[in-house]
PDB file of C-alpha atoms in Angstrom:
ATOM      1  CA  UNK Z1318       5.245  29.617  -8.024  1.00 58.00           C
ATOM      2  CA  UNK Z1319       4.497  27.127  -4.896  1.00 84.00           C
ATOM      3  CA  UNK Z1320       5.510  24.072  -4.319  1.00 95.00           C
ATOM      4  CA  UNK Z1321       3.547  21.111  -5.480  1.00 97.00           C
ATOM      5  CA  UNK Z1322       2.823  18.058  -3.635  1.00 98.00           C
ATOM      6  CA  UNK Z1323       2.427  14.626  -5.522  1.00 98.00           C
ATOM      7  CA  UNK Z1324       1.299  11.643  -4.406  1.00 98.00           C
ATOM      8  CA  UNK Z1325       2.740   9.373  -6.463  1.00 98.00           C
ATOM      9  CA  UNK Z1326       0.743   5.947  -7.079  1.00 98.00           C
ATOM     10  CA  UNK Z1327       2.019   2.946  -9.374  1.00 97.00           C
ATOM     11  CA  UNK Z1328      -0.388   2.779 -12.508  1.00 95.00           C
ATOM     12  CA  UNK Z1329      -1.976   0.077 -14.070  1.00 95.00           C
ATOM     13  CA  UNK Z1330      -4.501  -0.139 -16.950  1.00 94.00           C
ATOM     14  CA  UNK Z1331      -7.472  -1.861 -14.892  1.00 95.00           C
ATOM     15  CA  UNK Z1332      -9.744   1.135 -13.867  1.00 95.00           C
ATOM     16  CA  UNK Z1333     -10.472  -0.074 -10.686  1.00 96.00           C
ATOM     17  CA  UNK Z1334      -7.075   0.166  -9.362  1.00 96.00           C
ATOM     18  CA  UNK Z1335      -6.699   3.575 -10.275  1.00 97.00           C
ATOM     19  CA  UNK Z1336     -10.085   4.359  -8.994  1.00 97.00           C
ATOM     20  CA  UNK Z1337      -8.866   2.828  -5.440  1.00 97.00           C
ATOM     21  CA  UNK Z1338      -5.852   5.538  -5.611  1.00 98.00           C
ATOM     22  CA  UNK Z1339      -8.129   8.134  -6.771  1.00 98.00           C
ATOM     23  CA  UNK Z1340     -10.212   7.321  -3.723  1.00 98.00           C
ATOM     24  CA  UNK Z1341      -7.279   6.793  -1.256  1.00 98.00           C
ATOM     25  CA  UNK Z1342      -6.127  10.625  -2.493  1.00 98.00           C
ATOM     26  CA  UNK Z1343      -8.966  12.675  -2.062  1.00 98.00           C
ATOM     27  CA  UNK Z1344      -8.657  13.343   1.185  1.00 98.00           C
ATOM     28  CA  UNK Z1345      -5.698  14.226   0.689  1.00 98.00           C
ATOM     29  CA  UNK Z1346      -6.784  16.666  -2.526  1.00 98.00           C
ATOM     30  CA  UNK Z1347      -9.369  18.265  -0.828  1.00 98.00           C
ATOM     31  CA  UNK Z1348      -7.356  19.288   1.915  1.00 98.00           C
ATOM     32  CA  UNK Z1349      -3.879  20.164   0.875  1.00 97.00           C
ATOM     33  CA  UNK Z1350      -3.431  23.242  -1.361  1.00 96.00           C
ATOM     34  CA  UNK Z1351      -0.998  22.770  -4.569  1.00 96.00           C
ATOM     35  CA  UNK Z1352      -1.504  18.736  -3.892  1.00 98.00           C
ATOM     36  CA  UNK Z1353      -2.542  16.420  -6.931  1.00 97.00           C
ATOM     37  CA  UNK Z1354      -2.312  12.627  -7.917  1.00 98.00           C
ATOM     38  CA  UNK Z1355      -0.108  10.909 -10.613  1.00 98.00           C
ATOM     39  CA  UNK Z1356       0.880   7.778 -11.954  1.00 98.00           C
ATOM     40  CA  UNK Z1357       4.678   5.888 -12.182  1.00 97.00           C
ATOM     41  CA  UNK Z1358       3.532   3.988 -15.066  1.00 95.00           C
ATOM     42  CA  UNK Z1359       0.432   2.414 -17.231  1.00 95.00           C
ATOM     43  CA  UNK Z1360      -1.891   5.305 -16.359  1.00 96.00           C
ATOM     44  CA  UNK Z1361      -2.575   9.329 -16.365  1.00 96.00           C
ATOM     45  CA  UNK Z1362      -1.334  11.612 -15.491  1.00 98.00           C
ATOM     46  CA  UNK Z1363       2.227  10.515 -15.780  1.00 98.00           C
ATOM     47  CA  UNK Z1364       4.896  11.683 -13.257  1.00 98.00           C
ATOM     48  CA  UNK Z1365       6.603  13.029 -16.192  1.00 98.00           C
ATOM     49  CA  UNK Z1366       3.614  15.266 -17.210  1.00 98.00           C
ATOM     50  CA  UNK Z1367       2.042  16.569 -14.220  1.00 98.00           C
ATOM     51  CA  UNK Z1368       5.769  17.875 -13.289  1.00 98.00           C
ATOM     52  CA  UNK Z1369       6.163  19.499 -16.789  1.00 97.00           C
ATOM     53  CA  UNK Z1370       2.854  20.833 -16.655  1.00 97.00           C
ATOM     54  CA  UNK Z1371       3.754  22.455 -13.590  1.00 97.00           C
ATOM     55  CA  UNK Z1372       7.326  23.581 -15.242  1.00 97.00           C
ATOM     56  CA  UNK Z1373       5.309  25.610 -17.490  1.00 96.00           C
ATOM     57  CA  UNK Z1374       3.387  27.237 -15.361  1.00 95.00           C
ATOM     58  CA  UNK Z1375       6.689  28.371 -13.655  1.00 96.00           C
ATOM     59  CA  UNK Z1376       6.387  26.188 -10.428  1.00 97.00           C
ATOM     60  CA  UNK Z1377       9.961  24.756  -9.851  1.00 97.00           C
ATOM     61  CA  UNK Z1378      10.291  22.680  -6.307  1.00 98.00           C
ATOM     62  CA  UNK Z1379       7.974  19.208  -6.167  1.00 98.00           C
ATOM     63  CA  UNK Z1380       7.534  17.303  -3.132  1.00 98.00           C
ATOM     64  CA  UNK Z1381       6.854  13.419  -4.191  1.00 98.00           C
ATOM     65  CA  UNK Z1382       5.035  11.196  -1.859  1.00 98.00           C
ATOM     66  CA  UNK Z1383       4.709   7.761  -2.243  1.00 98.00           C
ATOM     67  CA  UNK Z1384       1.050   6.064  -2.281  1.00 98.00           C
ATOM     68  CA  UNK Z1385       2.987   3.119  -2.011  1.00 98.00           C
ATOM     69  CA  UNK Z1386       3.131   0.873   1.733  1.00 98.00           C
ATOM     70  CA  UNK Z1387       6.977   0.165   1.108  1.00 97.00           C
ATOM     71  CA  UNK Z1388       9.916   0.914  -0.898  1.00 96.00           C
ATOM     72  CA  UNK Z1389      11.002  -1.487  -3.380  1.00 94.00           C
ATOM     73  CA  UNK Z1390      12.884  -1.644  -6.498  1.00 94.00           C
ATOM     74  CA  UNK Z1391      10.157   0.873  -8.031  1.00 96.00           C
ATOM     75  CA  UNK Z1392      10.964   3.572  -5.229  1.00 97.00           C
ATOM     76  CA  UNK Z1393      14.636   2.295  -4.818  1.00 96.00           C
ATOM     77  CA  UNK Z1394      15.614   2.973  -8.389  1.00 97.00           C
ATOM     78  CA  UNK Z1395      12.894   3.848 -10.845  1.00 97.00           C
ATOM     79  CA  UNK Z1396      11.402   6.641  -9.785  1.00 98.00           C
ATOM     80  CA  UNK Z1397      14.823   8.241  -8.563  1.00 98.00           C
ATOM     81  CA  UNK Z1398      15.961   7.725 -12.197  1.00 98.00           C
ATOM     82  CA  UNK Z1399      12.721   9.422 -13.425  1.00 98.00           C
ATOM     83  CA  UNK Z1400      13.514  12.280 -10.797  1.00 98.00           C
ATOM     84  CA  UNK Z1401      17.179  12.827 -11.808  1.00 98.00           C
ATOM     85  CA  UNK Z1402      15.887  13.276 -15.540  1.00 98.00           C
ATOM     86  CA  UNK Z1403      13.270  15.609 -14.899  1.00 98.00           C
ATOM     87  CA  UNK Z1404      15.196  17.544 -12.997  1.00 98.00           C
ATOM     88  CA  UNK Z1405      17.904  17.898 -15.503  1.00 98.00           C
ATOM     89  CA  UNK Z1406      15.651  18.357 -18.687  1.00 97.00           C
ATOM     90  CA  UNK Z1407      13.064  21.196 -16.661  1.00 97.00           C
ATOM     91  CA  UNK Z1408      15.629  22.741 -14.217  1.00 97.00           C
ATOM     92  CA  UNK Z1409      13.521  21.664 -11.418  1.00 98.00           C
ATOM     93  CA  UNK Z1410      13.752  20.358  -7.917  1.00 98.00           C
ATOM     94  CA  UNK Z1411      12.007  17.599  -7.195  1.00 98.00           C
ATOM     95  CA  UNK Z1412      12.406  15.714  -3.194  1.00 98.00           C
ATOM     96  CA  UNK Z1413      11.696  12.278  -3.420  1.00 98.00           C
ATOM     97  CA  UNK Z1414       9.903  11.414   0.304  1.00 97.00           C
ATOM     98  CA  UNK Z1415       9.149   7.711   1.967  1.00 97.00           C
ATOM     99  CA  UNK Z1416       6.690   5.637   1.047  1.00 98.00           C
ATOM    100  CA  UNK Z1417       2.782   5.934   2.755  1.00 98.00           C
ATOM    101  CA  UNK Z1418       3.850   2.855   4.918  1.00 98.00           C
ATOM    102  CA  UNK Z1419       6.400   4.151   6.603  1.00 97.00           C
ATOM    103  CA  UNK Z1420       4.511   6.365   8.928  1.00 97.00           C
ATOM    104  CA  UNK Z1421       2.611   5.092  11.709  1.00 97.00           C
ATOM    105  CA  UNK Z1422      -0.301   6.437  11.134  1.00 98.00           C
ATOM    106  CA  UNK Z1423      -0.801   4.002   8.668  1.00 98.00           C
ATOM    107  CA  UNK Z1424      -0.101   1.022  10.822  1.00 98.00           C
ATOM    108  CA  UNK Z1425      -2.558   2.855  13.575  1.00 98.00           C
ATOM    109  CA  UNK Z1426      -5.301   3.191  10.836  1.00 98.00           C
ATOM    110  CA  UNK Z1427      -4.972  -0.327   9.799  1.00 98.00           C
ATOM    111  CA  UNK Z1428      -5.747  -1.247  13.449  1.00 98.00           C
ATOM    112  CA  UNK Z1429      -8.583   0.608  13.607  1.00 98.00           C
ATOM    113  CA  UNK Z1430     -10.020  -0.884  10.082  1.00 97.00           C
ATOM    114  CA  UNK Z1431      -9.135  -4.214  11.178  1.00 98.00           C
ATOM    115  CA  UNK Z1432     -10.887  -3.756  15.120  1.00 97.00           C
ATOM    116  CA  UNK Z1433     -14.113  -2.646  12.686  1.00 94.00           C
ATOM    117  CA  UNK Z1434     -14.088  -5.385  10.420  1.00 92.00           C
ATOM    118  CA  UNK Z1435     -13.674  -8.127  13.247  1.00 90.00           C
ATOM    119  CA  UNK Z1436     -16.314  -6.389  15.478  1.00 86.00           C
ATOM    120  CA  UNK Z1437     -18.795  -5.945  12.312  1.00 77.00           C
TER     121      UNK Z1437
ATOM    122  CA  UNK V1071     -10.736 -22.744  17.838  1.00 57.00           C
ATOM    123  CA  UNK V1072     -10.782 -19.601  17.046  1.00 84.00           C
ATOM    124  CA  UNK V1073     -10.409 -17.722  14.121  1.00 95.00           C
ATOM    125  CA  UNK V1074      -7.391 -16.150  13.295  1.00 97.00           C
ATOM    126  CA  UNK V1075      -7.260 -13.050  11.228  1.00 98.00           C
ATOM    127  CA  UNK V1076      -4.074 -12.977   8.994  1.00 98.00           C
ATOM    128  CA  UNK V1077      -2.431  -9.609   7.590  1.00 98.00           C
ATOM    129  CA  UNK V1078      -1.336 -10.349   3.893  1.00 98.00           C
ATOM    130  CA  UNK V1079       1.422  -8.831   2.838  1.00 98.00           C
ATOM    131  CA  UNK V1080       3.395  -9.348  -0.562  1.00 97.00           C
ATOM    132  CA  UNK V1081       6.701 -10.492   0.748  1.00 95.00           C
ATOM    133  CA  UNK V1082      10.351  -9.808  -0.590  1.00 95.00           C
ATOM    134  CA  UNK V1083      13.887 -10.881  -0.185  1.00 94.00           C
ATOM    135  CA  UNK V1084      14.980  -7.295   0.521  1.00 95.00           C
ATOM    136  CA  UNK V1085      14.678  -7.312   4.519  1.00 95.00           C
ATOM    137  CA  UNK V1086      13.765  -3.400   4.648  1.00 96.00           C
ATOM    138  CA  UNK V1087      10.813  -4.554   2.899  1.00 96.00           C
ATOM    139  CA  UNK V1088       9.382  -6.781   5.746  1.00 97.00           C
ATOM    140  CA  UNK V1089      10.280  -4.409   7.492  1.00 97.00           C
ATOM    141  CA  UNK V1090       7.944  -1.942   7.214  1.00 97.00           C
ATOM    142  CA  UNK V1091       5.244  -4.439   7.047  1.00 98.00           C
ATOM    143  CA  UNK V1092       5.850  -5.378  10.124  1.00 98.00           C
ATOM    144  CA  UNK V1093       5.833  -2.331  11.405  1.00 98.00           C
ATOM    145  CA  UNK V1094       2.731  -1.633   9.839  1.00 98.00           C
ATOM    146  CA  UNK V1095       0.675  -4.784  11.218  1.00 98.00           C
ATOM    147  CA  UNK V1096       2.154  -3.902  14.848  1.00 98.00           C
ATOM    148  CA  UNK V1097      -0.372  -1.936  16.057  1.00 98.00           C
ATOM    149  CA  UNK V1098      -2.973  -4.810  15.037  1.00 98.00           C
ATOM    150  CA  UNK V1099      -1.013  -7.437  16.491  1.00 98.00           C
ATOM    151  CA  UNK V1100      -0.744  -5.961  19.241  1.00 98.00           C
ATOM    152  CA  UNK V1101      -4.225  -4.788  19.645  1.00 98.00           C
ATOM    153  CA  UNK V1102      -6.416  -7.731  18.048  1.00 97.00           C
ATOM    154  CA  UNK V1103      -6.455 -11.332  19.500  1.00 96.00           C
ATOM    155  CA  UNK V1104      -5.593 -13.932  17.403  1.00 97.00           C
ATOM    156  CA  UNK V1105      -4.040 -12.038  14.581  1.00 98.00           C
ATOM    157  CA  UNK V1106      -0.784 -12.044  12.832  1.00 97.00           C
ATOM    158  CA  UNK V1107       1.256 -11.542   9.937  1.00 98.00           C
ATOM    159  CA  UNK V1108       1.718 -13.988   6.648  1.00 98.00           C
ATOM    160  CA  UNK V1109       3.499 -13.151   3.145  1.00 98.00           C
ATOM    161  CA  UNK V1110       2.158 -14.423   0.087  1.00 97.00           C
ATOM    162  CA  UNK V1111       5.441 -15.327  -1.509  1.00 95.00           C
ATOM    163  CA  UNK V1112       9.262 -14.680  -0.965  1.00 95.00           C
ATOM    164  CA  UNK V1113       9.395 -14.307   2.498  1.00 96.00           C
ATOM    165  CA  UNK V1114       8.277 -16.104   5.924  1.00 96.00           C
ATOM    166  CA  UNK V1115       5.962 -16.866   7.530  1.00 98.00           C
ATOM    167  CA  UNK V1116       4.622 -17.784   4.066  1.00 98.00           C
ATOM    168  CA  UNK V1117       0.578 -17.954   3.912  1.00 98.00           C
ATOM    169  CA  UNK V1118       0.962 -21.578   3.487  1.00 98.00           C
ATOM    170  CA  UNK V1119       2.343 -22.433   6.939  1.00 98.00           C
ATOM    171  CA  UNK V1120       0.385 -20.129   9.014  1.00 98.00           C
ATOM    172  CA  UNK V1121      -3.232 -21.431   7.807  1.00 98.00           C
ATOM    173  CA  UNK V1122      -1.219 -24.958   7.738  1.00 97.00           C
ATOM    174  CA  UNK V1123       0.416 -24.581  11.668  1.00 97.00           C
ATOM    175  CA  UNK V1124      -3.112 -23.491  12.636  1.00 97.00           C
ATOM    176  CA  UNK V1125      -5.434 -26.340  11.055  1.00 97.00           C
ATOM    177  CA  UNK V1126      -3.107 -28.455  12.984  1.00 96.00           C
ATOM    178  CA  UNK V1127      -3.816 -26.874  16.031  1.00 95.00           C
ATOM    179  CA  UNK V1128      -7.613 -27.310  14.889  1.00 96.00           C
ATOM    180  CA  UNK V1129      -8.484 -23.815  13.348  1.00 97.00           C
ATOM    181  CA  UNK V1130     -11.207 -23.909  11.138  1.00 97.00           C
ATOM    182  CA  UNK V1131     -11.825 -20.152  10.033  1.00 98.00           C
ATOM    183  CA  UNK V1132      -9.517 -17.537   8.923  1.00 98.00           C
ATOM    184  CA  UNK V1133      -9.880 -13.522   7.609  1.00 98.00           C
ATOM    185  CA  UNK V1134      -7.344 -12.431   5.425  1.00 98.00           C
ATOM    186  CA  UNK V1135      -6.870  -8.750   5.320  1.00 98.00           C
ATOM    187  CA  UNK V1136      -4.443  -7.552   2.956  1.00 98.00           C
ATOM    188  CA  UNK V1137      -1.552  -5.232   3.432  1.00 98.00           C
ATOM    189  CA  UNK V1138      -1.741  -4.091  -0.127  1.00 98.00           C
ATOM    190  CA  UNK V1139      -3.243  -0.582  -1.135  1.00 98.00           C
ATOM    191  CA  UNK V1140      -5.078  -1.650  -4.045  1.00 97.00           C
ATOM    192  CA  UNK V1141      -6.519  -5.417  -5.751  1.00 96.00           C
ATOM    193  CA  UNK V1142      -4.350  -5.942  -8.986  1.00 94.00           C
ATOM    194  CA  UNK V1143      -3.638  -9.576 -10.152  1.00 94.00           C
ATOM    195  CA  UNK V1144      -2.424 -10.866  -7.132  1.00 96.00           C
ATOM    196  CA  UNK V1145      -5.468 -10.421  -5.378  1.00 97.00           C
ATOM    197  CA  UNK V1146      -7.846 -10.787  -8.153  1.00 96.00           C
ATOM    198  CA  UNK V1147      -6.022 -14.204  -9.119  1.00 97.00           C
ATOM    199  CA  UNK V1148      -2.880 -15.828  -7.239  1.00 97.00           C
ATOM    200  CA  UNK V1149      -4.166 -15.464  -3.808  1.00 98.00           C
ATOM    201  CA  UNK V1150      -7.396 -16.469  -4.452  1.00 98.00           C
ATOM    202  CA  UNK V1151      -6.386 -19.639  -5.859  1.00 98.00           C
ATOM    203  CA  UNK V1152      -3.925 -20.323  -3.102  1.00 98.00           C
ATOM    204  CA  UNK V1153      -6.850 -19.873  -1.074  1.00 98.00           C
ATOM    205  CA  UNK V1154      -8.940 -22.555  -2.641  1.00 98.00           C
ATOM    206  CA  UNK V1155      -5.972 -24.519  -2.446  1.00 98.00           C
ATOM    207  CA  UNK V1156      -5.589 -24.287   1.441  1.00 98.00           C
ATOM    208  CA  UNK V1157      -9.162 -24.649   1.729  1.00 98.00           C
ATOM    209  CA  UNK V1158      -9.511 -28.096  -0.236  1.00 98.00           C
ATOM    210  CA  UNK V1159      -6.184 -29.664   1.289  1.00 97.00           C
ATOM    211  CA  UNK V1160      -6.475 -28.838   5.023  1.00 97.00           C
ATOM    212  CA  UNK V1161     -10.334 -28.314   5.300  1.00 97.00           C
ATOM    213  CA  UNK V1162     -10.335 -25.127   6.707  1.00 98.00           C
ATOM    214  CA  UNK V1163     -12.248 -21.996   5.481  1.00 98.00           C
ATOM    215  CA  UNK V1164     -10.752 -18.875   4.310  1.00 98.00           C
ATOM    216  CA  UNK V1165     -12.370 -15.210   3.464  1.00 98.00           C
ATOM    217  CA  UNK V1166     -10.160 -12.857   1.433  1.00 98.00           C
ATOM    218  CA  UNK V1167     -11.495  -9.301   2.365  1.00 97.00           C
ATOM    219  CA  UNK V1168     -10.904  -6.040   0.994  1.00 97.00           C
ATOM    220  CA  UNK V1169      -7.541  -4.792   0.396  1.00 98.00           C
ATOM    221  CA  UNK V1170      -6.933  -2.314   3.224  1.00 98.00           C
ATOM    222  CA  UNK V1171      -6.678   0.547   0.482  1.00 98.00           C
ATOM    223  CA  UNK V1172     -10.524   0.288  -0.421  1.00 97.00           C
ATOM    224  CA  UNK V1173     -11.098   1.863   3.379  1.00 97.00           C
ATOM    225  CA  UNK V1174     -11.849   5.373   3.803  1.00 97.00           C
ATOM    226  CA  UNK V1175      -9.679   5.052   7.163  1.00 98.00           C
ATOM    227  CA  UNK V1176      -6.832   4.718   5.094  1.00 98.00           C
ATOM    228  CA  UNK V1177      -7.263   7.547   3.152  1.00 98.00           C
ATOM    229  CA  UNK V1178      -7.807  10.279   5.795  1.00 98.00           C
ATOM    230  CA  UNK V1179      -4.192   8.451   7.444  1.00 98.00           C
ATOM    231  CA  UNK V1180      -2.474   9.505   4.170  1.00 98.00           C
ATOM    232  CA  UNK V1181      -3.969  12.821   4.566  1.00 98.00           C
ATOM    233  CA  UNK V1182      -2.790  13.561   8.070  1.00 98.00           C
ATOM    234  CA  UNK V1183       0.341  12.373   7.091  1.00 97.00           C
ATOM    235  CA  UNK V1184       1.105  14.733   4.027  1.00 98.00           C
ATOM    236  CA  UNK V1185      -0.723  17.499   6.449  1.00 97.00           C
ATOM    237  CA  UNK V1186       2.359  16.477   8.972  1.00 94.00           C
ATOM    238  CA  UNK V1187       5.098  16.579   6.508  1.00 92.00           C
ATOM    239  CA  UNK V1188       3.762  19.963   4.451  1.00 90.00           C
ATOM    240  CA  UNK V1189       3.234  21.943   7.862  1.00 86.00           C
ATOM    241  CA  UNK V1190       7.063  20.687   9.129  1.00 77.00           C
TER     242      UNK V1190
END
């Protein structure tokens, strides 16, 4: 019945980008219990399934986090509309948090990739 | 004469946007010589005028690092051929590098960061 965490990347159907999220995630999979990846569109798992899969299981709050660097029309509207159905149709609760981007760990990490790429 | 090393981001009119990405390349900026910020389309500085401003000043080499999570078709394609634009009417050489999603730093950031938010 815990919570599950999602972090939510935009899909596409070239392999490679979802292989790039998949990548970008596991550290986050391998370390946070309940925690798994899915997809806004174009690939799987869907938002829509992992959350219903969960339903069923009898796990009712979601925590969404955004594998995305900024919010824009996608996490401004889209996936709120997404949330506000499944939350109707599966009784669930579903918190919707800010995009990867806005925390500055992000911003500190990009430093440091950037320091070892100009140094290399 | 030196090179300058430009963060990529995919701009937008929404201001909030821009934002966060400059928030994001802060840290580099203010940590790495020679660096700064460029969108590739609906906001400004564009790419154009940064690589242009700077071959007029007599830079030669630029890095682009992007500000994007993952390569889809901008990176694969657009910028790419924006690049060998630049390159053939100003002279000037330009390397595209890796989207900053494809480093492992990245990916233990994102971890932290849903470690912070779970645990609060």
């Amino acid at each position: 019945m815990s919570r599950r965490i999602i972090l939510l990347a935009h899909g596409s159907s070239d392999k490679r980008w979802c292989e790039t999220f998949e990548g970008l995630a596991q550290p986050t999979l391998d370390a946070v219990p309940d925690s798994l990846i899915a997809y806004m569109e174009l690939a799987s798992p869907s938002l829509q399934s992992v959350i219903s899969d969960a339903a069923k299981e009898g796990v009712t709050e979601f925590s969404i986090i955004p594998l995305f660097l900024a919010a824009g029309r996608h996490l401004r509207k889209d996936v709120p509309a997404m949330i506000r159905e499944l939350e109707q149709s599966l009784g669930v609760t579903i918190d919707l948090g800010a995009p990867v981007g806005d925390n500055p760990l992000l911003g500190f990490a990009i430093r440091d990739l950037v320091q070892q790429q100009v140094s290399s």
